[in-house]
Coordinates of C-alpha atoms in Angstrom, one line a residue:
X14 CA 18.2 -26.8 0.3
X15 CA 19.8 -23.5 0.7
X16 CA 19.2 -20.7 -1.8
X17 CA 22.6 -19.3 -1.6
X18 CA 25.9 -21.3 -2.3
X19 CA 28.0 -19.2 -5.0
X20 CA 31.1 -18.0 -2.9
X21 CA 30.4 -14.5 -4.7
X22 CA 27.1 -14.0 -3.6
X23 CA 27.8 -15.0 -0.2
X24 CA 30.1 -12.4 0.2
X25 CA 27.8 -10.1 -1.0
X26 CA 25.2 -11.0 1.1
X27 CA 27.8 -10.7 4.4
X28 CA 28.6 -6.7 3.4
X29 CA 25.3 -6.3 2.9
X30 CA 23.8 -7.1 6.2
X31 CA 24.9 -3.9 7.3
X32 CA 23.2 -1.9 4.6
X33 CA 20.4 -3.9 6.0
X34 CA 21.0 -2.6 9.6
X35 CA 20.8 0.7 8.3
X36 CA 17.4 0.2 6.3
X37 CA 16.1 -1.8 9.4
X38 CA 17.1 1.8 11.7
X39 CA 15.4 3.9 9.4
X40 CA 12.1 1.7 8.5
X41 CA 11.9 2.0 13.0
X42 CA 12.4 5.7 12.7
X43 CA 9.8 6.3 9.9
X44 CA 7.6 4.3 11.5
X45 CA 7.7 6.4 14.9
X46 CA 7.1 9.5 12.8
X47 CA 3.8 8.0 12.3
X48 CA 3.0 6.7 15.2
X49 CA 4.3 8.5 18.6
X50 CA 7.2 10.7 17.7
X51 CA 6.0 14.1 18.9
X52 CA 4.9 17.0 16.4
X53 CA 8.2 19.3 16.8
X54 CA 10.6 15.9 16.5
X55 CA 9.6 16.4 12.3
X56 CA 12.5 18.6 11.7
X57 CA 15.7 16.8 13.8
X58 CA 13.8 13.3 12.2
X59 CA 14.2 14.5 8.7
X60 CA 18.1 15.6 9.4
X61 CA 18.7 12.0 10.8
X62 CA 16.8 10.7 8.0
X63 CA 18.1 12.3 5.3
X64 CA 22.1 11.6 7.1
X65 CA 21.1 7.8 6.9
X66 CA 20.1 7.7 3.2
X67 CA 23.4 9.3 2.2
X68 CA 25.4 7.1 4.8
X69 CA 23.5 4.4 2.6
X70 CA 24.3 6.0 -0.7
X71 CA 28.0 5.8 0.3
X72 CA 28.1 2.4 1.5
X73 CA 26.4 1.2 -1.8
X74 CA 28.8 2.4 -3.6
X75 CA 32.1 1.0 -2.0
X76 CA 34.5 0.2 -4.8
X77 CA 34.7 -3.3 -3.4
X78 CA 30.9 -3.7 -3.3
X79 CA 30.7 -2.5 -6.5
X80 CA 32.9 -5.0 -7.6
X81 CA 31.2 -7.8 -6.1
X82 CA 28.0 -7.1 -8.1
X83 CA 29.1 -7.0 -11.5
X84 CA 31.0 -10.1 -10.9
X85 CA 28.3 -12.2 -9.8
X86 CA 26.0 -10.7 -12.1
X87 CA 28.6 -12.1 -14.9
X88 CA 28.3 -15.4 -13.3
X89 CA 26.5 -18.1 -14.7
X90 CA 24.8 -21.0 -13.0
X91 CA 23.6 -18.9 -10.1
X92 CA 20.3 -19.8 -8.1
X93 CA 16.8 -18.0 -8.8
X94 CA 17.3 -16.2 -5.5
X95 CA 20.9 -15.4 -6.1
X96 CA 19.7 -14.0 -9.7
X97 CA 17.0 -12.0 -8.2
X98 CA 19.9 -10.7 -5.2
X99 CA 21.8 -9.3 -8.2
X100 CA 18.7 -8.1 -10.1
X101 CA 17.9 -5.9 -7.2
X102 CA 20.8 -5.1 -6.1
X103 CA 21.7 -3.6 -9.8
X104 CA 18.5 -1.9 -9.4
X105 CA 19.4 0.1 -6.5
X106 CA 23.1 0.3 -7.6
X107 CA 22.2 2.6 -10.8
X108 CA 19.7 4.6 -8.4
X109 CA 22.4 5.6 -6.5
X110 CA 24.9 6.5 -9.2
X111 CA 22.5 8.7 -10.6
X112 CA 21.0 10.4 -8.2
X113 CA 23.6 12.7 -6.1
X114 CA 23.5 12.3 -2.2
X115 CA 23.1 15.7 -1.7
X116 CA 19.7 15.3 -3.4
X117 CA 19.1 11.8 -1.4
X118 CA 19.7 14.6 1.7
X119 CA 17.5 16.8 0.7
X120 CA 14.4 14.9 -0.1
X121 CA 14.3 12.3 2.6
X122 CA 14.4 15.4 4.7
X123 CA 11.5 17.5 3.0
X124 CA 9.3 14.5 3.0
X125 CA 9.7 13.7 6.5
X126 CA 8.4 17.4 7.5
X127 CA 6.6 17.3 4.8
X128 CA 4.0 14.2 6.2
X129 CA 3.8 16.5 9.7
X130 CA 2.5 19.7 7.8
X131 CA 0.7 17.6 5.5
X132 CA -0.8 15.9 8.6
X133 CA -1.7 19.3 10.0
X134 CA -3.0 20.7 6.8
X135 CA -5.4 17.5 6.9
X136 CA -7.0 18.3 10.3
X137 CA -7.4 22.0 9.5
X138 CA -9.2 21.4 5.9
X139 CA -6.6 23.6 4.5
X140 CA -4.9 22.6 1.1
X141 CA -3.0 25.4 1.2
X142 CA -1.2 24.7 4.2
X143 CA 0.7 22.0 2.0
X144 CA 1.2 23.8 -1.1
X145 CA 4.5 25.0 -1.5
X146 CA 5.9 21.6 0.1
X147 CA 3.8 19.7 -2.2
X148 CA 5.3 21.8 -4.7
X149 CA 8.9 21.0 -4.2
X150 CA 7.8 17.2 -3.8
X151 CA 6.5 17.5 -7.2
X152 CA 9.2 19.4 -8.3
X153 CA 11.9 16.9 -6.9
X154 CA 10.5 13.8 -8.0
X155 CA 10.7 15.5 -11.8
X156 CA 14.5 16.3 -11.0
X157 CA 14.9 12.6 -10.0
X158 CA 12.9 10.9 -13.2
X159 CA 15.7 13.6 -15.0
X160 CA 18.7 11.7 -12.9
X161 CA 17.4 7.8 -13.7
X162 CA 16.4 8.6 -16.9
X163 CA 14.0 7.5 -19.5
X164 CA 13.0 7.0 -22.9
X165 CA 9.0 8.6 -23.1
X166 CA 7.9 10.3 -20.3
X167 CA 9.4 11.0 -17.2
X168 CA 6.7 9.9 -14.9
X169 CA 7.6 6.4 -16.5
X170 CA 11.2 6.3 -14.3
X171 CA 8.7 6.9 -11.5
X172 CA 6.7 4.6 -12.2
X173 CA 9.7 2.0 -12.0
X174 CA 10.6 2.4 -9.1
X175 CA 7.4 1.0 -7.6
X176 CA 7.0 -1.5 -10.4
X177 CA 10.1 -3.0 -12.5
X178 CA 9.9 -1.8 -15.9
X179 CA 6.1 -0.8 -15.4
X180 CA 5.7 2.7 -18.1
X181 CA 2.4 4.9 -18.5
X182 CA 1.7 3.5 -21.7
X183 CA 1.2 0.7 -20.2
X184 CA -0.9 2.3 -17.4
X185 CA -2.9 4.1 -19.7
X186 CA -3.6 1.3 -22.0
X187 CA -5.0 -0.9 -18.8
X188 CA -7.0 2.3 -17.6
X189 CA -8.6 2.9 -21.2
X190 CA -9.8 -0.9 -20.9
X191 CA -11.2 -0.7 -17.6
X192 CA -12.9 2.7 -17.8
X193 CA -15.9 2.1 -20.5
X194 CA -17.3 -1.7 -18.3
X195 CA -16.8 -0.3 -15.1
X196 CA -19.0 3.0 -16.3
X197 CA -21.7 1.0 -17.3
X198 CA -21.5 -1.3 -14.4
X199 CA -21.6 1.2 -11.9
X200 CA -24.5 2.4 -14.3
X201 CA -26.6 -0.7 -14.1
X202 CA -26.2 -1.2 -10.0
X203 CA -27.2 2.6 -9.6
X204 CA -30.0 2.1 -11.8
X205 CA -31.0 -1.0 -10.1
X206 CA -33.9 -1.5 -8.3
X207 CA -32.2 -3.2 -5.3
X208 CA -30.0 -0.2 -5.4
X209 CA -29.0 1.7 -2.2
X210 CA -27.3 4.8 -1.7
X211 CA -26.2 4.6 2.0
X212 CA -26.7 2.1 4.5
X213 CA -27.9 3.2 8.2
X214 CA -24.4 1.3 9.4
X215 CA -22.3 4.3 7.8
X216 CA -23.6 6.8 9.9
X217 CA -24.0 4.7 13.4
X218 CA -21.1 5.7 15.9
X219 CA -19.4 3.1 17.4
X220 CA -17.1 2.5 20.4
X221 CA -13.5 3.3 19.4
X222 CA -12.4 0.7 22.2
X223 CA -14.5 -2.1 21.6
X224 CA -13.6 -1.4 17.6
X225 CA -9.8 -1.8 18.8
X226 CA -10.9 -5.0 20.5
X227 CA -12.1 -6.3 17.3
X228 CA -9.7 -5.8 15.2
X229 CA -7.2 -7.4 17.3
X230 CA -9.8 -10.5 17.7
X231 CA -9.7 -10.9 14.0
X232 CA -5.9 -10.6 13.2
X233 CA -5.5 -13.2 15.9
X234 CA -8.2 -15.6 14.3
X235 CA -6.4 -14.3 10.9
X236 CA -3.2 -15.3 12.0
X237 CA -3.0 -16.6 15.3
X238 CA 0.8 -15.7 16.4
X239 CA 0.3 -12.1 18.2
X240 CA 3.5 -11.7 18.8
X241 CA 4.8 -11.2 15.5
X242 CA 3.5 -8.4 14.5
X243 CA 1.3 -5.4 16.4
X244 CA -1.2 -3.2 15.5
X245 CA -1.1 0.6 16.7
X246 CA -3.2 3.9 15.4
X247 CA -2.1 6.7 12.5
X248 CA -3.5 9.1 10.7
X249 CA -3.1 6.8 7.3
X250 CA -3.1 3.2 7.8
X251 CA -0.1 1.5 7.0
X252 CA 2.5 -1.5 7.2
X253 CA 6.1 -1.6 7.9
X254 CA 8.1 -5.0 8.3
X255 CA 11.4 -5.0 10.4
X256 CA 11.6 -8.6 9.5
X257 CA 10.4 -11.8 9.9
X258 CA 9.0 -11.6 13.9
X259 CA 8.3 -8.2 13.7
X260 CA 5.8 -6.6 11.4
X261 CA 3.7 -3.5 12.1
X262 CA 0.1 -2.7 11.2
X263 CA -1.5 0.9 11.3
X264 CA -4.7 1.4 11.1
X265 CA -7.4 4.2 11.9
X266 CA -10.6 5.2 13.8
X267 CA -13.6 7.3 13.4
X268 CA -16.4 8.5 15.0
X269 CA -18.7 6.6 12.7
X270 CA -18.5 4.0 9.7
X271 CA -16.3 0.9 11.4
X272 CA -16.1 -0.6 7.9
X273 CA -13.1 1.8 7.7
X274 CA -11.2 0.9 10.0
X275 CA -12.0 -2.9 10.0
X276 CA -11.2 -3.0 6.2
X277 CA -8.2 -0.9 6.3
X278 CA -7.0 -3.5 9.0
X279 CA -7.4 -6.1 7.1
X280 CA -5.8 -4.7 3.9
X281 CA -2.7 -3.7 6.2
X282 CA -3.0 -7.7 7.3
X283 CA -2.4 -8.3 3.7
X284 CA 1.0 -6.7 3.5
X285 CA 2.2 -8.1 6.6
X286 CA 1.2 -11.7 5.7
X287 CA 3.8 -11.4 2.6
X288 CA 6.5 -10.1 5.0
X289 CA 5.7 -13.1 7.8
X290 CA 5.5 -15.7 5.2
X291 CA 8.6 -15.2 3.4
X292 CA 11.3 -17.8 3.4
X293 CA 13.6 -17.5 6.7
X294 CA 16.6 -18.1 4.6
X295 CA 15.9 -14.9 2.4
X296 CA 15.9 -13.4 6.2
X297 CA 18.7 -9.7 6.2
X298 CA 19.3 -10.3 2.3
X299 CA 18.1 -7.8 -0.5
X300 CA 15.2 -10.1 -1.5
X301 CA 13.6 -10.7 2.3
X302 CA 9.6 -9.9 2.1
X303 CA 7.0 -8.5 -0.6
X304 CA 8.4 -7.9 -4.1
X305 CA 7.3 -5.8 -6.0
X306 CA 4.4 -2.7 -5.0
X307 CA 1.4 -4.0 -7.6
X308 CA 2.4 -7.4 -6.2
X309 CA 1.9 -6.5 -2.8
X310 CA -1.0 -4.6 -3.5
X311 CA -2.7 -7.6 -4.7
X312 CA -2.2 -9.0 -1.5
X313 CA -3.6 -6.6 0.7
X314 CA -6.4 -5.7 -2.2
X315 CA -6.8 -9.4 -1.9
X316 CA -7.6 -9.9 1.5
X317 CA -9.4 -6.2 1.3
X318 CA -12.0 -7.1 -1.0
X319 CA -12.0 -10.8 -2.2
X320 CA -11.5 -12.0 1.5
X321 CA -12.8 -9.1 4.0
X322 CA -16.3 -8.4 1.8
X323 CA -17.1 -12.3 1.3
X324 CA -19.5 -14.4 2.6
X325 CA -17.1 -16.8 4.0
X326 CA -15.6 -14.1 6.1
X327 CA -19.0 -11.7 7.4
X328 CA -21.6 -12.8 4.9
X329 CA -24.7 -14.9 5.6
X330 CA -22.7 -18.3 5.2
X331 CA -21.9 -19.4 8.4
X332 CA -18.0 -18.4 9.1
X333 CA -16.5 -15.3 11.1
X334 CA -20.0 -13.9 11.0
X335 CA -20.9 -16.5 14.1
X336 CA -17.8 -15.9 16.2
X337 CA -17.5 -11.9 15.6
X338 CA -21.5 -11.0 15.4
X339 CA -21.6 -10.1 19.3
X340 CA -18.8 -8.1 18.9
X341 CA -20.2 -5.9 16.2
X342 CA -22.9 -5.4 18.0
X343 CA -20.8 -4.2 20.9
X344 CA -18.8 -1.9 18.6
X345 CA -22.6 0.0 17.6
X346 CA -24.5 -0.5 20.4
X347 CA -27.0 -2.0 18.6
X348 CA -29.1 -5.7 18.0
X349 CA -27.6 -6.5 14.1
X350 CA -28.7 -9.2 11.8
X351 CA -26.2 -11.0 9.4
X352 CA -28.0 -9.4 6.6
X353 CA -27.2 -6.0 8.0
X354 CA -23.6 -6.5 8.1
X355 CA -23.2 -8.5 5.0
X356 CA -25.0 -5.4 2.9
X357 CA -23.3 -2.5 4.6
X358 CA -19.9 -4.4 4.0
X359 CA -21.1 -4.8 0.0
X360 CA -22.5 -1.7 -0.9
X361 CA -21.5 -0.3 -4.3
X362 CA -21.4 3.6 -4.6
X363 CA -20.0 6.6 -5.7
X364 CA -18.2 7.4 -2.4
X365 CA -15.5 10.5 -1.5
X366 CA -12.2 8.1 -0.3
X367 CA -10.1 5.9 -2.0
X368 CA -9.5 3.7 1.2
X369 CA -13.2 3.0 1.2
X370 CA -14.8 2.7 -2.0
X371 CA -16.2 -0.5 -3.2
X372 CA -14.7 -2.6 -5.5
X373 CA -16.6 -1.2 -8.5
X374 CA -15.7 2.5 -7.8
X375 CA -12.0 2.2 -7.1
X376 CA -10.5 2.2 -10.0
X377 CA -12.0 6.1 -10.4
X378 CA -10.6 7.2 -7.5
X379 CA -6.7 5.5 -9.1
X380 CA -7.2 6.9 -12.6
X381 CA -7.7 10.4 -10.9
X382 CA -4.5 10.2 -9.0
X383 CA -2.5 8.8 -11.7
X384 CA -3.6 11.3 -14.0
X385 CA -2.9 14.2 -12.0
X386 CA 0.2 13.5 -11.0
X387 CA 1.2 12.2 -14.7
X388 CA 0.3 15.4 -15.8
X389 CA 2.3 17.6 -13.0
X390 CA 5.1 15.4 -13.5
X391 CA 5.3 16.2 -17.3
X392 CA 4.5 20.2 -17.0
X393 CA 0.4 20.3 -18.1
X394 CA -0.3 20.7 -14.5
X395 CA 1.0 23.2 -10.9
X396 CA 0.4 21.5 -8.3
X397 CA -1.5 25.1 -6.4
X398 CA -4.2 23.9 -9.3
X399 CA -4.6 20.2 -7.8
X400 CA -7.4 20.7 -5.7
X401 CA -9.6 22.0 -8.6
X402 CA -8.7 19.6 -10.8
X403 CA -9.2 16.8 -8.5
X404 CA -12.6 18.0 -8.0
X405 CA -13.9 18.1 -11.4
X406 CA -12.5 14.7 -12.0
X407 CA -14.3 13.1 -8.8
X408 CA -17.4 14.4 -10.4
X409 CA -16.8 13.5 -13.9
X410 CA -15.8 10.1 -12.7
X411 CA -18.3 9.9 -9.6
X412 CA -20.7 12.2 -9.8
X413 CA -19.5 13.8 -6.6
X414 CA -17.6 16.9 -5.1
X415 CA -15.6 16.9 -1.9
X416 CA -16.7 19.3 0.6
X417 CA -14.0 19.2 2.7
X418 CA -10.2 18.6 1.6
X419 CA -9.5 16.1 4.1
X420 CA -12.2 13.8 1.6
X421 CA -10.3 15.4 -1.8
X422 CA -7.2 16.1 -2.3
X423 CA -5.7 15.8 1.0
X424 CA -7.2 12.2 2.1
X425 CA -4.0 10.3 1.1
X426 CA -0.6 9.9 2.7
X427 CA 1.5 8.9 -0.4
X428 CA 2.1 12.5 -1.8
X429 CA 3.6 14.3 1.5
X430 CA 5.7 10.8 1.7
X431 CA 7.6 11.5 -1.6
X432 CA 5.7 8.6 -3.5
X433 CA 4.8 9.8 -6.4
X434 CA 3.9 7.1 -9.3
X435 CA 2.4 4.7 -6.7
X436 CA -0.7 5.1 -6.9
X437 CA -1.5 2.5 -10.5
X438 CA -0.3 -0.3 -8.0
X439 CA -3.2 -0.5 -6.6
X440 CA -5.6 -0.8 -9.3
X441 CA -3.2 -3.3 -11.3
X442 CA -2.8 -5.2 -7.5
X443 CA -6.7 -5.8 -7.2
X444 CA -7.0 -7.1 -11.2
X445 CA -4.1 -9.5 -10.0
X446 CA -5.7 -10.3 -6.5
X447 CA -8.9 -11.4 -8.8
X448 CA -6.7 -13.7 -10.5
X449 CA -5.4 -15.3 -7.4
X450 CA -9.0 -15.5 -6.7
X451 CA -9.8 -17.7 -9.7
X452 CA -6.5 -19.8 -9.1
X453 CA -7.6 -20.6 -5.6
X454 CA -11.8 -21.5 -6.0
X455 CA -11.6 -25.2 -6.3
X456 CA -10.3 -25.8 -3.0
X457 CA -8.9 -23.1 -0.2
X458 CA -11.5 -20.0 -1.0
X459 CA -14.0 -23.1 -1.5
X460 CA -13.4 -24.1 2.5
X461 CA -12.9 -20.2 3.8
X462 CA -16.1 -19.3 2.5
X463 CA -17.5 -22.7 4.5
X464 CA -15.9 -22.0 7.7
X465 CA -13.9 -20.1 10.3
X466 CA -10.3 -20.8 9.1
X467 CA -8.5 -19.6 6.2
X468 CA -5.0 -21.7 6.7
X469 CA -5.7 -23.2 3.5
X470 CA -5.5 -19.8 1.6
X471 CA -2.2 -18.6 3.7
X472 CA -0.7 -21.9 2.7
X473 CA -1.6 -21.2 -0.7
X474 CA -0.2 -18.0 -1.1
X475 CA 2.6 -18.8 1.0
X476 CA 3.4 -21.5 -1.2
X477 CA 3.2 -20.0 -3.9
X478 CA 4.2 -16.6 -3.7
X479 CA 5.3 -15.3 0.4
X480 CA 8.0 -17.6 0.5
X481 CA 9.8 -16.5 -2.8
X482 CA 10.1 -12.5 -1.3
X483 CA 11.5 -10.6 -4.0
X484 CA 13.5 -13.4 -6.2
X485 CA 10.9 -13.0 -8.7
X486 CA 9.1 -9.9 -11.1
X487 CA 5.5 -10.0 -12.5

């Protein structure tokens, strides 16, 4: 059955395919910035950038277009995917009359040498390298919750544009529910007699090239067709998806703790999966791949934490734990047990990154992020102040201080990228991964936590969320 039949829509969908073309060129240009574009490209990037997202601004807008949209959105009759192409399409339509291109100009090219310096101000442990760009990201993401609007706070129009209709009552309300259990549970583990602070696997270097070996060994068992997607290094793990056959995975390496990198690889898996699972026919339309940010944050928190810290997967149940044990052991150097990988993969403490913590401790690391930048966004805080604030928070919250700022308040990506009201996704995306959890438990989880294969669960979730893209809200 095809999705798409009204004569209006269709129409829609053919002028649209280039606005696609131009999204598709500037997803493949972002994604070099990250990857291999040289240091000095930064400034010519953003100008070429920035050029696109107006060329895209104008093409939106085309009277005709235009046209097309309201009338199919006055339509009756029409498909759930042809609703949810005119849902987002009127989305993005009152974004762009709003905000003015030359604004669209100027920010796509500030954040694009903006994640260079930030980049650079991350390997020299200097915060104040980044400051005054920080500043005007801050200070353009304001002017922008002042050109869509909004009824309570401004960091609320923000906070839209990751998640439809998402406010920071609402944020707040969920954080103010969480905060009080996960104190005392963090309480009781740390209390705990089988409590442990580190485990010896954290500090053991491993072998950056054997590491890359494994990771590719599990996204292959993970999902079997390689030449799909590919996996490459940056200095934030992340995912971009072209389209159907050609999805992208980032991911990073240290000198010690491979849990990073392993986990990180398999949250980025996540993403992609949404992206390669969704329907071919939604293929170049406005509602190809993952929908909505705190729904695909549930997917990568999903295979993160429910899938990637399970027994089934490298726990003491027999599973990926027989196939990849050798290969650990390659990665350290050393003779492991199942027990020493299953613990070191489970360990619950306070811990300086986001990307990292356990599942317990997460939620900290979000409610400091949201707050600060709720608070910047509505005038309480400067951003040259960040860094002190975001201390005293980690250790109100953890009990710990960062020593360095690429563990504080330069660890993340998201800020030097523009994205700023982000962050809550996550958080929200693991409480809604635990409830995928509980929907799956009678039968595919049951089998992946018996075995090798997890088919059952991708069939699952393609079934009954991948293949939809973004035709549907929360």
């Amino acid at each position: 059955m095809k999705p798409f039949k009204n004569l209006t829509i269709l129409k829609i969908l053919d002028y649209y395919k280039d606005l696609w073309a131009l999204s598709y060129t500037s997803a493949v240009a972002h994604w070099d910035l990250e990857t291999y574009m040289p240091k000095k490209g930064a400034g010519v990037r953003g100008q070429a950038l920035g050029r696109l997202a107006v060329i895209r601004q104008k093409m939106f807008l085309d009277k005709d277009f235009v046209k097309l949209i309201h009338k199919a959105s006055a339509q009756r009759g029409l498909s759930d995917q042809e609703s949810g192409v005119i849902r987002v399409l009127l989305k993005s339509l009152s974004f762009y009359e709003k905000v003015p291109s030359t604004f669209l100009e100027e920010f796509e090219n500030l954040t694009n040498t903006a994640t260079v310096i930030w980049r650079e101000a991350k390997e020299k442990e200097n915060f104040n390298l980044f400051v005054k760009d920080l500043d005007k990201i801050f200070t353009m993401n304001r002017q922008m919750a002042e050109y869509i609007g909004y009824v309570d706070s401004p960091y609320d129009a923000l906070l839209d544009l990751y998640e439809e209709k998402l406010t920071s009552q609402t944020v707040s309300s969920f954080f103010d529910e969480i905060r009080y259990p996960l104190q005392t549970l963090l309480k009781q583990i740390t209390t705990s007699k089988k409590y442990f602070k580190t485990h010896w696997l954290e500090d053991q270097k491993y072998s950056k090239e054997e590491m890359y070996k494994l990771n590719g060994k599990v996204l292959a068992s993970l999902w079997g067709d390689m030449d799909r997607f590919r996996l490459d290094i940056s200095t934030h793990p992340f995912t971009t998806s072209f389209g159907k056959n050609d999805t992208r995975i980032t991911t990073w390496y240290h000198d010690t703790d491979f849990a990073r990198s392993l986990l990180a690889t398999i949250h980025e898996f996540g993403h992609a999966l949404y992206d390669l699972q969704s329907a071919d026919s939604l293929e170049m339309t406005p509602i190809a791949g993952g929908s909505s940010l705190v729904i695909h944050e549930s997917q990568s928190r999903f295979w993160e934490n429910f899938v990637g810290r399970s027994d089934g997967f490298i726990g003491r149940r027999p599973g990926f734990i027989k196939k990849f044990l050798p290969d650990f052991e390659k990665v350290v150097g050393k003779k492991l047990t199942v027990d020493d990988v299953s613990r070191y993969f489970n360990k619950v403490s306070p811990s300086l990154l986001r990307v990292e913590a356990d599942e317990v401790t997460y939620h900290f690391h979000i409610m400091l992020r949201y707050e600060i930048e709720k608070d910047i966004i509505e005038g309480k805080l400067k951003v040259k102040d960040i860094k002190e604030v975001w201390n005293t928070k980690m250790k109100e919250y953890l009990g710990i201080i960062p020593k360095k700022d690429s563990e504080g308040v330069l660890q993340d990506i998201h800020w030097s990228g523009g994205s700023v009201g982000y962050f809550p996704t996550y958080s929200l995306g693991t409480f809604l991964g635990a409830q995928w959890t509980e929907a799956m438990k009678v039968g595919p989880l049951y089998i992946a936590s018996k075995g090798p294969t997890f088919t059952e669960v991708k069939q699952w979730l393609e079934k009954n969320i991948h293949q939809y893209g973004s035709t549907y809200t929360l």
